[in-house]
mmCIF file with all atom_site columns, N, CA and C in Angstrom:
data_model
loop_
_atom_site.group_PDB
_atom_site.id
_atom_site.type_symbol
_atom_site.label_atom_id
_atom_site.label_alt_id
_atom_site.label_comp_id
_atom_site.label_asym_id
_atom_site.label_entity_id
_atom_site.label_seq_id
_atom_site.pdbx_PDB_ins_code
_atom_site.Cartn_x
_atom_site.Cartn_y
_atom_site.Cartn_z
_atom_site.occupancy
_atom_site.B_iso_or_equiv
_atom_site.pdbx_formal_charge
_atom_site.auth_seq_id
_atom_site.auth_comp_id
_atom_site.auth_asym_id
_atom_site.auth_atom_id
_atom_site.pdbx_PDB_model_num
ATOM 1   N N  . MET A 1 1  ? 0.836   -1.154  0.000   1.00 0.00 ? 1  MET A N  1
ATOM 2   C CA . MET A 1 1  ? 0.000   0.000   0.000   1.00 0.00 ? 1  MET A CA 1
ATOM 3   C C  . MET A 1 1  ? 0.892   1.231   0.000   1.00 0.00 ? 1  MET A C  1
ATOM 4   N N  . ILE A 1 2  ? 0.484   2.250   -0.704  1.00 0.00 ? 2  ILE A N  1
ATOM 5   C CA . ILE A 1 2  ? 1.263   3.477   -0.778  1.00 0.00 ? 2  ILE A CA 1
ATOM 6   C C  . ILE A 1 2  ? 0.473   4.595   -0.110  1.00 0.00 ? 2  ILE A C  1
ATOM 7   N N  . TYR A 1 3  ? 1.141   5.316   0.757   1.00 0.00 ? 3  TYR A N  1
ATOM 8   C CA . TYR A 1 3  ? 0.528   6.446   1.436   1.00 0.00 ? 3  TYR A CA 1
ATOM 9   C C  . TYR A 1 3  ? 1.219   7.725   0.989   1.00 0.00 ? 3  TYR A C  1
ATOM 10  N N  . VAL A 1 4  ? 0.446   8.779   0.798   1.00 0.00 ? 4  VAL A N  1
ATOM 11  C CA . VAL A 1 4  ? 0.995   10.107  0.544   1.00 0.00 ? 4  VAL A CA 1
ATOM 12  C C  . VAL A 1 4  ? 0.794   10.894  1.830   1.00 0.00 ? 4  VAL A C  1
ATOM 13  N N  . LEU A 1 5  ? 1.894   11.241  2.455   1.00 0.00 ? 5  LEU A N  1
ATOM 14  C CA . LEU A 1 5  ? 1.844   11.904  3.756   1.00 0.00 ? 5  LEU A CA 1
ATOM 15  C C  . LEU A 1 5  ? 2.066   13.403  3.603   1.00 0.00 ? 5  LEU A C  1
ATOM 16  N N  . HIS A 1 6  ? 1.306   14.167  4.356   1.00 0.00 ? 6  HIS A N  1
ATOM 17  C CA . HIS A 1 6  ? 1.512   15.614  4.362   1.00 0.00 ? 6  HIS A CA 1
ATOM 18  C C  . HIS A 1 6  ? 2.779   15.964  5.139   1.00 0.00 ? 6  HIS A C  1
ATOM 19  N N  . ASP A 1 7  ? 3.055   15.191  6.207   1.00 0.00 ? 7  ASP A N  1
ATOM 20  C CA . ASP A 1 7  ? 4.240   15.422  7.030   1.00 0.00 ? 7  ASP A CA 1
ATOM 21  C C  . ASP A 1 7  ? 5.051   14.139  7.037   1.00 0.00 ? 7  ASP A C  1
ATOM 22  N N  . ALA A 1 8  ? 5.997   14.020  6.107   1.00 0.00 ? 8  ALA A N  1
ATOM 23  C CA . ALA A 1 8  ? 6.769   12.794  5.956   1.00 0.00 ? 8  ALA A CA 1
ATOM 24  C C  . ALA A 1 8  ? 7.764   12.573  7.090   1.00 0.00 ? 8  ALA A C  1
ATOM 25  N N  . SER A 1 9  ? 8.036   13.590  7.878   1.00 0.00 ? 9  SER A N  1
ATOM 26  C CA . SER A 1 9  ? 8.983   13.428  8.981   1.00 0.00 ? 9  SER A CA 1
ATOM 27  C C  . SER A 1 9  ? 8.346   12.749  10.194  1.00 0.00 ? 9  SER A C  1
ATOM 28  N N  . ASN A 1 10 ? 7.020   12.596  10.205  1.00 0.00 ? 10 ASN A N  1
ATOM 29  C CA . ASN A 1 10 ? 6.332   11.988  11.340  1.00 0.00 ? 10 ASN A CA 1
ATOM 30  C C  . ASN A 1 10 ? 5.310   10.954  10.842  1.00 0.00 ? 10 ASN A C  1
ATOM 31  N N  . PRO A 1 11 ? 5.767   9.794   10.321  1.00 0.00 ? 11 PRO A N  1
ATOM 32  C CA . PRO A 1 11 ? 4.825   8.810   9.786   1.00 0.00 ? 11 PRO A CA 1
ATOM 33  C C  . PRO A 1 11 ? 4.009   8.092   10.861  1.00 0.00 ? 11 PRO A C  1
ATOM 34  N N  . GLU A 1 12 ? 4.456   8.112   12.116  1.00 0.00 ? 12 GLU A N  1
ATOM 35  C CA . GLU A 1 12 ? 3.724   7.436   13.187  1.00 0.00 ? 12 GLU A CA 1
ATOM 36  C C  . GLU A 1 12 ? 2.356   8.074   13.433  1.00 0.00 ? 12 GLU A C  1
ATOM 37  N N  . ALA A 1 13 ? 2.194   9.325   13.065  1.00 0.00 ? 13 ALA A N  1
ATOM 38  C CA . ALA A 1 13 ? 0.930   10.025  13.283  1.00 0.00 ? 13 ALA A CA 1
ATOM 39  C C  . ALA A 1 13 ? -0.168  9.564   12.328  1.00 0.00 ? 13 ALA A C  1
ATOM 40  N N  . TYR A 1 14 ? 0.185   8.804   11.292  1.00 0.00 ? 14 TYR A N  1
ATOM 41  C CA . TYR A 1 14 ? -0.778  8.369   10.285  1.00 0.00 ? 14 TYR A CA 1
ATOM 42  C C  . TYR A 1 14 ? -1.082  6.876   10.443  1.00 0.00 ? 14 TYR A C  1
ATOM 43  N N  . GLY A 1 15 ? -1.865  6.528   11.403  1.00 0.00 ? 15 GLY A N  1
ATOM 44  C CA . GLY A 1 15 ? -2.312  5.143   11.564  1.00 0.00 ? 15 GLY A CA 1
ATOM 45  C C  . GLY A 1 15 ? -1.254  4.179   12.034  1.00 0.00 ? 15 GLY A C  1
ATOM 46  N N  . GLY A 1 16 ? -0.237  4.646   12.720  1.00 0.00 ? 16 GLY A N  1
ATOM 47  C CA . GLY A 1 16 ? 0.783   3.745   13.258  1.00 0.00 ? 16 GLY A CA 1
ATOM 48  C C  . GLY A 1 16 ? 1.774   3.233   12.231  1.00 0.00 ? 16 GLY A C  1
ATOM 49  N N  . LEU A 1 17 ? 2.060   3.993   11.196  1.00 0.00 ? 17 LEU A N  1
ATOM 50  C CA . LEU A 1 17 ? 3.054   3.577   10.203  1.00 0.00 ? 17 LEU A CA 1
ATOM 51  C C  . LEU A 1 17 ? 4.439   3.584   10.841  1.00 0.00 ? 17 LEU A C  1
ATOM 52  N N  . PRO A 1 18 ? 5.300   2.623   10.485  1.00 0.00 ? 18 PRO A N  1
ATOM 53  C CA . PRO A 1 18 ? 6.644   2.597   11.068  1.00 0.00 ? 18 PRO A CA 1
ATOM 54  C C  . PRO A 1 18 ? 7.523   3.720   10.521  1.00 0.00 ? 18 PRO A C  1
ATOM 55  N N  . ARG A 1 19 ? 8.473   4.171   11.341  1.00 0.00 ? 19 ARG A N  1
ATOM 56  C CA . ARG A 1 19 ? 9.376   5.252   10.927  1.00 0.00 ? 19 ARG A CA 1
ATOM 57  C C  . ARG A 1 19 ? 10.325  4.766   9.834   1.00 0.00 ? 19 ARG A C  1
ATOM 58  N N  . ASN A 1 20 ? 10.912  3.612   10.004  1.00 0.00 ? 20 ASN A N  1
ATOM 59  C CA . ASN A 1 20 ? 11.842  3.051   9.018   1.00 0.00 ? 20 ASN A CA 1
ATOM 60  C C  . ASN A 1 20 ? 11.340  1.667   8.598   1.00 0.00 ? 20 ASN A C  1
ATOM 61  N N  . PRO A 1 21 ? 10.454  1.582   7.601   1.00 0.00 ? 21 PRO A N  1
ATOM 62  C CA . PRO A 1 21 ? 9.934   0.275   7.202   1.00 0.00 ? 21 PRO A CA 1
ATOM 63  C C  . PRO A 1 21 ? 11.010  -0.569  6.518   1.00 0.00 ? 21 PRO A C  1
ATOM 64  N N  . THR A 1 22 ? 10.960  -1.874  6.755   1.00 0.00 ? 22 THR A N  1
ATOM 65  C CA . THR A 1 22 ? 11.903  -2.806  6.137   1.00 0.00 ? 22 THR A CA 1
ATOM 66  C C  . THR A 1 22 ? 11.130  -3.997  5.574   1.00 0.00 ? 22 THR A C  1
ATOM 67  N N  . ILE A 1 23 ? 11.744  -4.680  4.633   1.00 0.00 ? 23 ILE A N  1
ATOM 68  C CA . ILE A 1 23 ? 11.171  -5.890  4.049   1.00 0.00 ? 23 ILE A CA 1
ATOM 69  C C  . ILE A 1 23 ? 11.725  -7.073  4.830   1.00 0.00 ? 23 ILE A C  1
ATOM 70  N N  . PRO A 1 24 ? 10.865  -7.972  5.327   1.00 0.00 ? 24 PRO A N  1
ATOM 71  C CA . PRO A 1 24 ? 11.358  -9.123  6.086   1.00 0.00 ? 24 PRO A CA 1
ATOM 72  C C  . PRO A 1 24 ? 12.267  -10.019 5.235   1.00 0.00 ? 24 PRO A C  1
ATOM 73  N N  . TRP A 1 25 ? 13.220  -10.681 5.881   1.00 0.00 ? 25 TRP A N  1
ATOM 74  C CA . TRP A 1 25 ? 14.160  -11.536 5.153   1.00 0.00 ? 25 TRP A CA 1
ATOM 75  C C  . TRP A 1 25 ? 13.441  -12.741 4.541   1.00 0.00 ? 25 TRP A C  1
ATOM 76  N N  . THR A 1 26 ? 12.324  -13.168 5.136   1.00 0.00 ? 26 THR A N  1
ATOM 77  C CA . THR A 1 26 ? 11.592  -14.314 4.577   1.00 0.00 ? 26 THR A CA 1
ATOM 78  C C  . THR A 1 26 ? 10.987  -13.967 3.218   1.00 0.00 ? 26 THR A C  1
ATOM 79  N N  . VAL A 1 27 ? 10.554  -12.724 3.063   1.00 0.00 ? 27 VAL A N  1
ATOM 80  C CA . VAL A 1 27 ? 10.010  -12.306 1.767   1.00 0.00 ? 27 VAL A CA 1
ATOM 81  C C  . VAL A 1 27 ? 11.125  -12.252 0.731   1.00 0.00 ? 27 VAL A C  1
ATOM 82  N N  . ARG A 1 28 ? 12.263  -11.713 1.113   1.00 0.00 ? 28 ARG A N  1
ATOM 83  C CA . ARG A 1 28 ? 13.394  -11.665 0.182   1.00 0.00 ? 28 ARG A CA 1
ATOM 84  C C  . ARG A 1 28 ? 13.892  -13.061 -0.172  1.00 0.00 ? 28 ARG A C  1
ATOM 85  N N  . ALA A 1 29 ? 13.779  -14.014 0.754   1.00 0.00 ? 29 ALA A N  1
ATOM 86  C CA . ALA A 1 29 ? 14.286  -15.370 0.525   1.00 0.00 ? 29 ALA A CA 1
ATOM 87  C C  . ALA A 1 29 ? 13.501  -16.092 -0.571  1.00 0.00 ? 29 ALA A C  1
ATOM 88  N N  . TRP A 1 30 ? 12.188  -15.916 -0.636  1.00 0.00 ? 30 TRP A N  1
ATOM 89  C CA . TRP A 1 30 ? 11.436  -16.609 -1.678  1.00 0.00 ? 30 TRP A CA 1
ATOM 90  C C  . TRP A 1 30 ? 11.227  -15.755 -2.922  1.00 0.00 ? 30 TRP A C  1
ATOM 91  N N  . LYS A 1 31 ? 11.336  -14.439 -2.797  1.00 0.00 ? 31 LYS A N  1
ATOM 92  C CA . LYS A 1 31 ? 11.070  -13.577 -3.942  1.00 0.00 ? 31 LYS A CA 1
ATOM 93  C C  . LYS A 1 31 ? 12.202  -13.607 -4.966  1.00 0.00 ? 31 LYS A C  1
ATOM 94  N N  . MET A 1 32 ? 13.435  -13.591 -4.516  1.00 0.00 ? 32 MET A N  1
ATOM 95  C CA . MET A 1 32 ? 14.559  -13.561 -5.456  1.00 0.00 ? 32 MET A CA 1
ATOM 96  C C  . MET A 1 32 ? 14.615  -14.795 -6.354  1.00 0.00 ? 32 MET A C  1
ATOM 97  N N  . PRO A 1 33 ? 14.530  -16.026 -5.820  1.00 0.00 ? 33 PRO A N  1
ATOM 98  C CA . PRO A 1 33 ? 14.568  -17.182 -6.726  1.00 0.00 ? 33 PRO A CA 1
ATOM 99  C C  . PRO A 1 33 ? 13.381  -17.228 -7.680  1.00 0.00 ? 33 PRO A C  1
ATOM 100 N N  . LEU A 1 34 ? 12.207  -16.833 -7.217  1.00 0.00 ? 34 LEU A N  1
ATOM 101 C CA . LEU A 1 34 ? 11.044  -16.863 -8.096  1.00 0.00 ? 34 LEU A CA 1
ATOM 102 C C  . LEU A 1 34 ? 11.145  -15.835 -9.213  1.00 0.00 ? 34 LEU A C  1
ATOM 103 N N  . LYS A 1 35 ? 11.742  -14.693 -8.930  1.00 0.00 ? 35 LYS A N  1
ATOM 104 C CA . LYS A 1 35 ? 11.941  -13.700 -9.986  1.00 0.00 ? 35 LYS A CA 1
ATOM 105 C C  . LYS A 1 35 ? 12.880  -14.248 -11.052 1.00 0.00 ? 35 LYS A C  1
ATOM 106 N N  . TRP A 1 36 ? 13.958  -14.905 -10.634 1.00 0.00 ? 36 TRP A N  1
ATOM 107 C CA . TRP A 1 36 ? 14.900  -15.475 -11.598 1.00 0.00 ? 36 TRP A CA 1
ATOM 108 C C  . TRP A 1 36 ? 14.258  -16.592 -12.404 1.00 0.00 ? 36 TRP A C  1
ATOM 109 N N  . LEU A 1 37 ? 13.493  -17.465 -11.737 1.00 0.00 ? 37 LEU A N  1
ATOM 110 C CA . LEU A 1 37 ? 12.830  -18.550 -12.456 1.00 0.00 ? 37 LEU A CA 1
ATOM 111 C C  . LEU A 1 37 ? 11.797  -18.012 -13.441 1.00 0.00 ? 37 LEU A C  1
ATOM 112 N N  . GLY A 1 38 ? 11.058  -16.982 -13.053 1.00 0.00 ? 38 GLY A N  1
ATOM 113 C CA . GLY A 1 38 ? 10.088  -16.374 -13.953 1.00 0.00 ? 38 GLY A CA 1
ATOM 114 C C  . GLY A 1 38 ? 10.749  -15.743 -15.169 1.00 0.00 ? 38 GLY A C  1
ATOM 115 N N  . ASN A 1 39 ? 11.852  -15.062 -14.943 1.00 0.00 ? 39 ASN A N  1
ATOM 116 C CA . ASN A 1 39 ? 12.577  -14.451 -16.063 1.00 0.00 ? 39 ASN A CA 1
ATOM 117 C C  . ASN A 1 39 ? 13.128  -15.516 -17.000 1.00 0.00 ? 39 ASN A C  1
ATOM 118 N N  . LEU A 1 40 ? 13.658  -16.603 -16.446 1.00 0.00 ? 40 LEU A N  1
ATOM 119 C CA . LEU A 1 40 ? 14.153  -17.689 -17.292 1.00 0.00 ? 40 LEU A CA 1
ATOM 120 C C  . LEU A 1 40 ? 13.026  -18.338 -18.078 1.00 0.00 ? 40 LEU A C  1
ATOM 121 N N  . ALA A 1 41 ? 11.851  -18.470 -17.483 1.00 0.00 ? 41 ALA A N  1
ATOM 122 C CA . ALA A 1 41 ? 10.711  -19.051 -18.186 1.00 0.00 ? 41 ALA A CA 1
ATOM 123 C C  . ALA A 1 41 ? 10.277  -18.166 -19.356 1.00 0.00 ? 41 ALA A C  1
ATOM 124 N N  . ILE A 1 42 ? 10.263  -16.863 -19.148 1.00 0.00 ? 42 ILE A N  1
ATOM 125 C CA . ILE A 1 42 ? 9.887   -15.943 -20.230 1.00 0.00 ? 42 ILE A CA 1
ATOM 126 C C  . ILE A 1 42 ? 10.903  -16.008 -21.363 1.00 0.00 ? 42 ILE A C  1
ATOM 127 N N  . ILE A 1 43 ? 12.181  -15.985 -21.025 1.00 0.00 ? 43 ILE A N  1
ATOM 128 C CA . ILE A 1 43 ? 13.230  -16.055 -22.047 1.00 0.00 ? 43 ILE A CA 1
ATOM 129 C C  . ILE A 1 43 ? 13.168  -17.380 -22.783 1.00 0.00 ? 43 ILE A C  1
ATOM 130 N N  . GLY A 1 44 ? 12.937  -18.482 -22.052 1.00 0.00 ? 44 GLY A N  1
ATOM 131 C CA . GLY A 1 44 ? 12.823  -19.794 -22.689 1.00 0.00 ? 44 GLY A CA 1
ATOM 132 C C  . GLY A 1 44 ? 11.628  -19.870 -23.622 1.00 0.00 ? 44 GLY A C  1
ATOM 133 N N  . GLY A 1 45 ? 10.506  -19.280 -23.215 1.00 0.00 ? 45 GLY A N  1
ATOM 134 C CA . GLY A 1 45 ? 9.325   -19.275 -24.076 1.00 0.00 ? 45 GLY A CA 1
ATOM 135 C C  . GLY A 1 45 ? 9.549   -18.481 -25.350 1.00 0.00 ? 45 GLY A C  1
ATOM 136 N N  . LEU A 1 46 ? 10.164  -17.309 -25.223 1.00 0.00 ? 46 LEU A N  1
ATOM 137 C CA . LEU A 1 46 ? 10.459  -16.512 -26.410 1.00 0.00 ? 46 LEU A CA 1
ATOM 138 C C  . LEU A 1 46 ? 11.453  -17.211 -27.329 1.00 0.00 ? 46 LEU A C  1
ATOM 139 N N  . ALA A 1 47 ? 12.454  -17.865 -26.745 1.00 0.00 ? 47 ALA A N  1
ATOM 140 C CA . ALA A 1 47 ? 13.416  -18.606 -27.555 1.00 0.00 ? 47 ALA A CA 1
ATOM 141 C C  . ALA A 1 47 ? 12.724  -19.766 -28.273 1.00 0.00 ? 47 ALA A C  1
ATOM 142 N N  . GLY A 1 48 ? 11.808  -20.446 -27.596 1.00 0.00 ? 48 GLY A N  1
ATOM 143 C CA . GLY A 1 48 ? 11.068  -21.539 -28.224 1.00 0.00 ? 48 GLY A CA 1
ATOM 144 C C  . GLY A 1 48 ? 10.217  -21.067 -29.388 1.00 0.00 ? 48 GLY A C  1
ATOM 145 N N  . VAL A 1 49 ? 9.553   -19.922 -29.223 1.00 0.00 ? 49 VAL A N  1
ATOM 146 C CA . VAL A 1 49 ? 8.741   -19.369 -30.311 1.00 0.00 ? 49 VAL A CA 1
ATOM 147 C C  . VAL A 1 49 ? 9.636   -19.010 -31.496 1.00 0.00 ? 49 VAL A C  1
ATOM 148 N N  . PHE A 1 50 ? 10.772  -18.396 -31.229 1.00 0.00 ? 50 PHE A N  1
ATOM 149 C CA . PHE A 1 50 ? 11.683  -17.998 -32.302 1.00 0.00 ? 50 PHE A CA 1
ATOM 150 C C  . PHE A 1 50 ? 12.246  -19.210 -33.031 1.00 0.00 ? 50 PHE A C  1
ATOM 151 N N  . ILE A 1 51 ? 12.653  -20.237 -32.298 1.00 0.00 ? 51 ILE A N  1
ATOM 152 C CA . ILE A 1 51 ? 13.190  -21.455 -32.927 1.00 0.00 ? 51 ILE A CA 1
ATOM 153 C C  . ILE A 1 51 ? 12.107  -22.165 -33.734 1.00 0.00 ? 51 ILE A C  1
ATOM 154 N N  . HIS A 1 52 ? 10.890  -22.208 -33.225 1.00 0.00 ? 52 HIS A N  1
ATOM 155 C CA . HIS A 1 52 ? 9.789   -22.820 -33.970 1.00 0.00 ? 52 HIS A CA 1
ATOM 156 C C  . HIS A 1 52 ? 9.539   -22.062 -35.268 1.00 0.00 ? 52 HIS A C  1
ATOM 157 N N  . TYR A 1 53 ? 9.600   -20.736 -35.224 1.00 0.00 ? 53 TYR A N  1
ATOM 158 C CA . TYR A 1 53 ? 9.413   -19.931 -36.426 1.00 0.00 ? 53 TYR A CA 1
ATOM 159 C C  . TYR A 1 53 ? 10.538  -20.195 -37.429 1.00 0.00 ? 53 TYR A C  1
ATOM 160 N N  . LEU A 1 54 ? 11.776  -20.293 -36.938 1.00 0.00 ? 54 LEU A N  1
ATOM 161 C CA . LEU A 1 54 ? 12.890  -20.569 -37.847 1.00 0.00 ? 54 LEU A CA 1
ATOM 162 C C  . LEU A 1 54 ? 12.786  -21.956 -38.456 1.00 0.00 ? 54 LEU A C  1
ATOM 163 N N  . ARG A 1 55 ? 12.322  -22.918 -37.696 1.00 0.00 ? 55 ARG A N  1
ATOM 164 C CA . ARG A 1 55 ? 12.271  -24.292 -38.187 1.00 0.00 ? 55 ARG A CA 1
ATOM 165 C C  . ARG A 1 55 ? 11.101  -24.528 -39.134 1.00 0.00 ? 55 ARG A C  1
ATOM 166 N N  . PHE A 1 56 ? 9.928   -24.033 -38.798 1.00 0.00 ? 56 PHE A N  1
ATOM 167 C CA . PHE A 1 56 ? 8.740   -24.322 -39.587 1.00 0.00 ? 56 PHE A CA 1
ATOM 168 C C  . PHE A 1 56 ? 8.276   -23.149 -40.437 1.00 0.00 ? 56 PHE A C  1
ATOM 169 N N  . GLY A 1 57 ? 8.697   -21.945 -40.157 1.00 0.00 ? 57 GLY A N  1
ATOM 170 C CA . GLY A 1 57 ? 8.329   -20.780 -40.942 1.00 0.00 ? 57 GLY A CA 1
ATOM 171 C C  . GLY A 1 57 ? 6.904   -20.337 -40.692 1.00 0.00 ? 57 GLY A C  1
ATOM 172 N N  . PRO A 1 58 ? 6.487   -19.282 -41.385 1.00 0.00 ? 58 PRO A N  1
ATOM 173 C CA . PRO A 1 58 ? 5.122   -18.807 -41.204 1.00 0.00 ? 58 PRO A CA 1
ATOM 174 C C  . PRO A 1 58 ? 4.122   -19.756 -41.870 1.00 0.00 ? 58 PRO A C  1
ATOM 175 N N  . LYS A 1 59 ? 2.895   -19.687 -41.447 1.00 0.00 ? 59 LYS A N  1
ATOM 176 C CA . LYS A 1 59 ? 1.842   -20.526 -42.008 1.00 0.00 ? 59 LYS A CA 1
ATOM 177 C C  . LYS A 1 59 ? 1.416   -19.917 -43.342 1.00 0.00 ? 59 LYS A C  1
ATOM 178 N N  . ASP A 1 60 ? 1.578   -20.698 -44.409 1.00 0.00 ? 60 ASP A N  1
ATOM 179 C CA . ASP A 1 60 ? 1.230   -20.226 -45.746 1.00 0.00 ? 60 ASP A CA 1
ATOM 180 C C  . ASP A 1 60 ? -0.087  -20.847 -46.193 1.00 0.00 ? 60 ASP A C  1
ATOM 181 N N  . GLU A 1 61 ? -0.854  -20.051 -46.924 1.00 0.00 ? 61 GLU A N  1
ATOM 182 C CA . GLU A 1 61 ? -2.064  -20.564 -47.539 1.00 0.00 ? 61 GLU A CA 1
ATOM 183 C C  . GLU A 1 61 ? -1.752  -20.896 -48.990 1.00 0.00 ? 61 GLU A C  1
ATOM 184 N N  . PRO A 1 62 ? -2.289  -21.998 -49.499 1.00 0.00 ? 62 PRO A N  1
ATOM 185 C CA . PRO A 1 62 ? -2.034  -22.324 -50.909 1.00 0.00 ? 62 PRO A CA 1
ATOM 186 C C  . PRO A 1 62 ? -2.659  -21.261 -51.820 1.00 0.00 ? 62 PRO A C  1
ATOM 187 N N  . LYS A 1 63 ? -1.887  -20.812 -52.818 1.00 0.00 ? 63 LYS A N  1
ATOM 188 C CA . LYS A 1 63 ? -2.350  -19.734 -53.686 1.00 0.00 ? 63 LYS A CA 1
ATOM 189 C C  . LYS A 1 63 ? -3.053  -20.258 -54.935 1.00 0.00 ? 63 LYS A C  1
ATOM 190 N N  . ASP A 1 64 ? -2.851  -21.529 -55.270 1.00 0.00 ? 64 ASP A N  1
ATOM 191 C CA . ASP A 1 64 ? -3.453  -22.048 -56.485 1.00 0.00 ? 64 ASP A CA 1
ATOM 192 C C  . ASP A 1 64 ? -4.934  -22.387 -56.318 1.00 0.00 ? 64 ASP A C  1
ATOM 193 N N  . GLU A 1 65 ? -5.401  -22.512 -55.129 1.00 0.00 ? 65 GLU A N  1
ATOM 194 C CA . GLU A 1 65 ? -6.804  -22.806 -54.891 1.00 0.00 ? 65 GLU A CA 1
ATOM 195 C C  . GLU A 1 65 ? -7.586  -21.512 -54.737 1.00 0.00 ? 65 GLU A C  1
ATOM 196 N N  . ALA A 1 66 ? -8.568  -21.326 -55.587 1.00 0.00 ? 66 ALA A N  1
ATOM 197 C CA . ALA A 1 66 ? -9.419  -20.147 -55.505 1.00 0.00 ? 66 ALA A CA 1
ATOM 198 C C  . ALA A 1 66 ? -10.544 -20.431 -54.521 1.00 0.00 ? 66 ALA A C  1
ATOM 199 N N  . PRO A 1 67 ? -10.958 -19.452 -53.772 1.00 0.00 ? 67 PRO A N  1
ATOM 200 C CA . PRO A 1 67 ? -12.062 -19.698 -52.848 1.00 0.00 ? 67 PRO A CA 1
ATOM 201 C C  . PRO A 1 67 ? -13.354 -19.981 -53.613 1.00 0.00 ? 67 PRO A C  1
ATOM 202 N N  . ALA A 1 68 ? -14.104 -20.939 -53.119 1.00 0.00 ? 68 ALA A N  1
ATOM 203 C CA . ALA A 1 68 ? -15.346 -21.328 -53.781 1.00 0.00 ? 68 ALA A CA 1
ATOM 204 C C  . ALA A 1 68 ? -16.381 -20.227 -53.646 1.00 0.00 ? 68 ALA A C  1
ATOM 205 N N  . LYS A 1 69 ? -17.034 -19.895 -54.783 1.00 0.00 ? 69 LYS A N  1
ATOM 206 C CA . LYS A 1 69 ? -18.085 -18.873 -54.743 1.00 0.00 ? 69 LYS A CA 1
ATOM 207 C C  . LYS A 1 69 ? -19.414 -19.537 -54.449 1.00 0.00 ? 69 LYS A C  1
ATOM 208 N N  . GLN A 1 70 ? -20.176 -18.927 -53.604 1.00 0.00 ? 70 GLN A N  1
ATOM 209 C CA . GLN A 1 70 ? -21.484 -19.456 -53.286 1.00 0.00 ? 70 GLN A CA 1
ATOM 210 C C  . GLN A 1 70 ? -22.519 -18.714 -54.122 1.00 0.00 ? 70 GLN A C  1
ATOM 211 N N  . GLU A 1 71 ? -23.405 -19.500 -54.720 1.00 0.00 ? 71 GLU A N  1
ATOM 212 C CA . GLU A 1 71 ? -24.456 -18.902 -55.529 1.00 0.00 ? 71 GLU A CA 1
ATOM 213 C C  . GLU A 1 71 ? -25.609 -18.477 -54.638 1.00 0.00 ? 71 GLU A C  1
ATOM 214 N N  . VAL A 1 72 ? -26.142 -17.330 -54.946 1.00 0.00 ? 72 VAL A N  1
ATOM 215 C CA . VAL A 1 72 ? -27.288 -16.842 -54.199 1.00 0.00 ? 72 VAL A CA 1
ATOM 216 C C  . VAL A 1 72 ? -28.533 -17.109 -55.008 1.00 0.00 ? 72 VAL A C  1
ATOM 217 N N  . LYS A 1 73 ? -29.459 -17.885 -54.439 1.00 0.00 ? 73 LYS A N  1
ATOM 218 C CA . LYS A 1 73 ? -30.706 -18.176 -55.149 1.00 0.00 ? 73 LYS A CA 1
ATOM 219 C C  . LYS A 1 73 ? -31.770 -17.173 -54.730 1.00 0.00 ? 73 LYS A C  1
ATOM 220 N N  . SER A 1 74 ? -32.432 -16.608 -55.734 1.00 0.00 ? 74 SER A N  1
ATOM 221 C CA . SER A 1 74 ? -33.481 -15.665 -55.402 1.00 0.00 ? 74 SER A CA 1
ATOM 222 C C  . SER A 1 74 ? -34.849 -16.174 -55.753 1.00 0.00 ? 74 SER A C  1
#
C-alpha cells in the first residue's frame, strides 16, 4: 500500500506507520529465486517461439486454390 503523507517526517501520526519500514528476510528469501525462475521461463518461451518460427516458418495458404463462390438463389 502506498501512502501520501503531508508530514513525511512523522509517519507514526498516520495510523501507526513505522518510521523506518523494512522488508522481512523471509520475503526476500522466496522472492529472489522466483523472480529469476520467472525471467528464465519468459526467455525460454520466447526462444522456443523464435526457434519454432525458424524451423517451420510462417503458415502459408495455398495460392493455387481459388475460394469457392457461393451462388445466391433468389
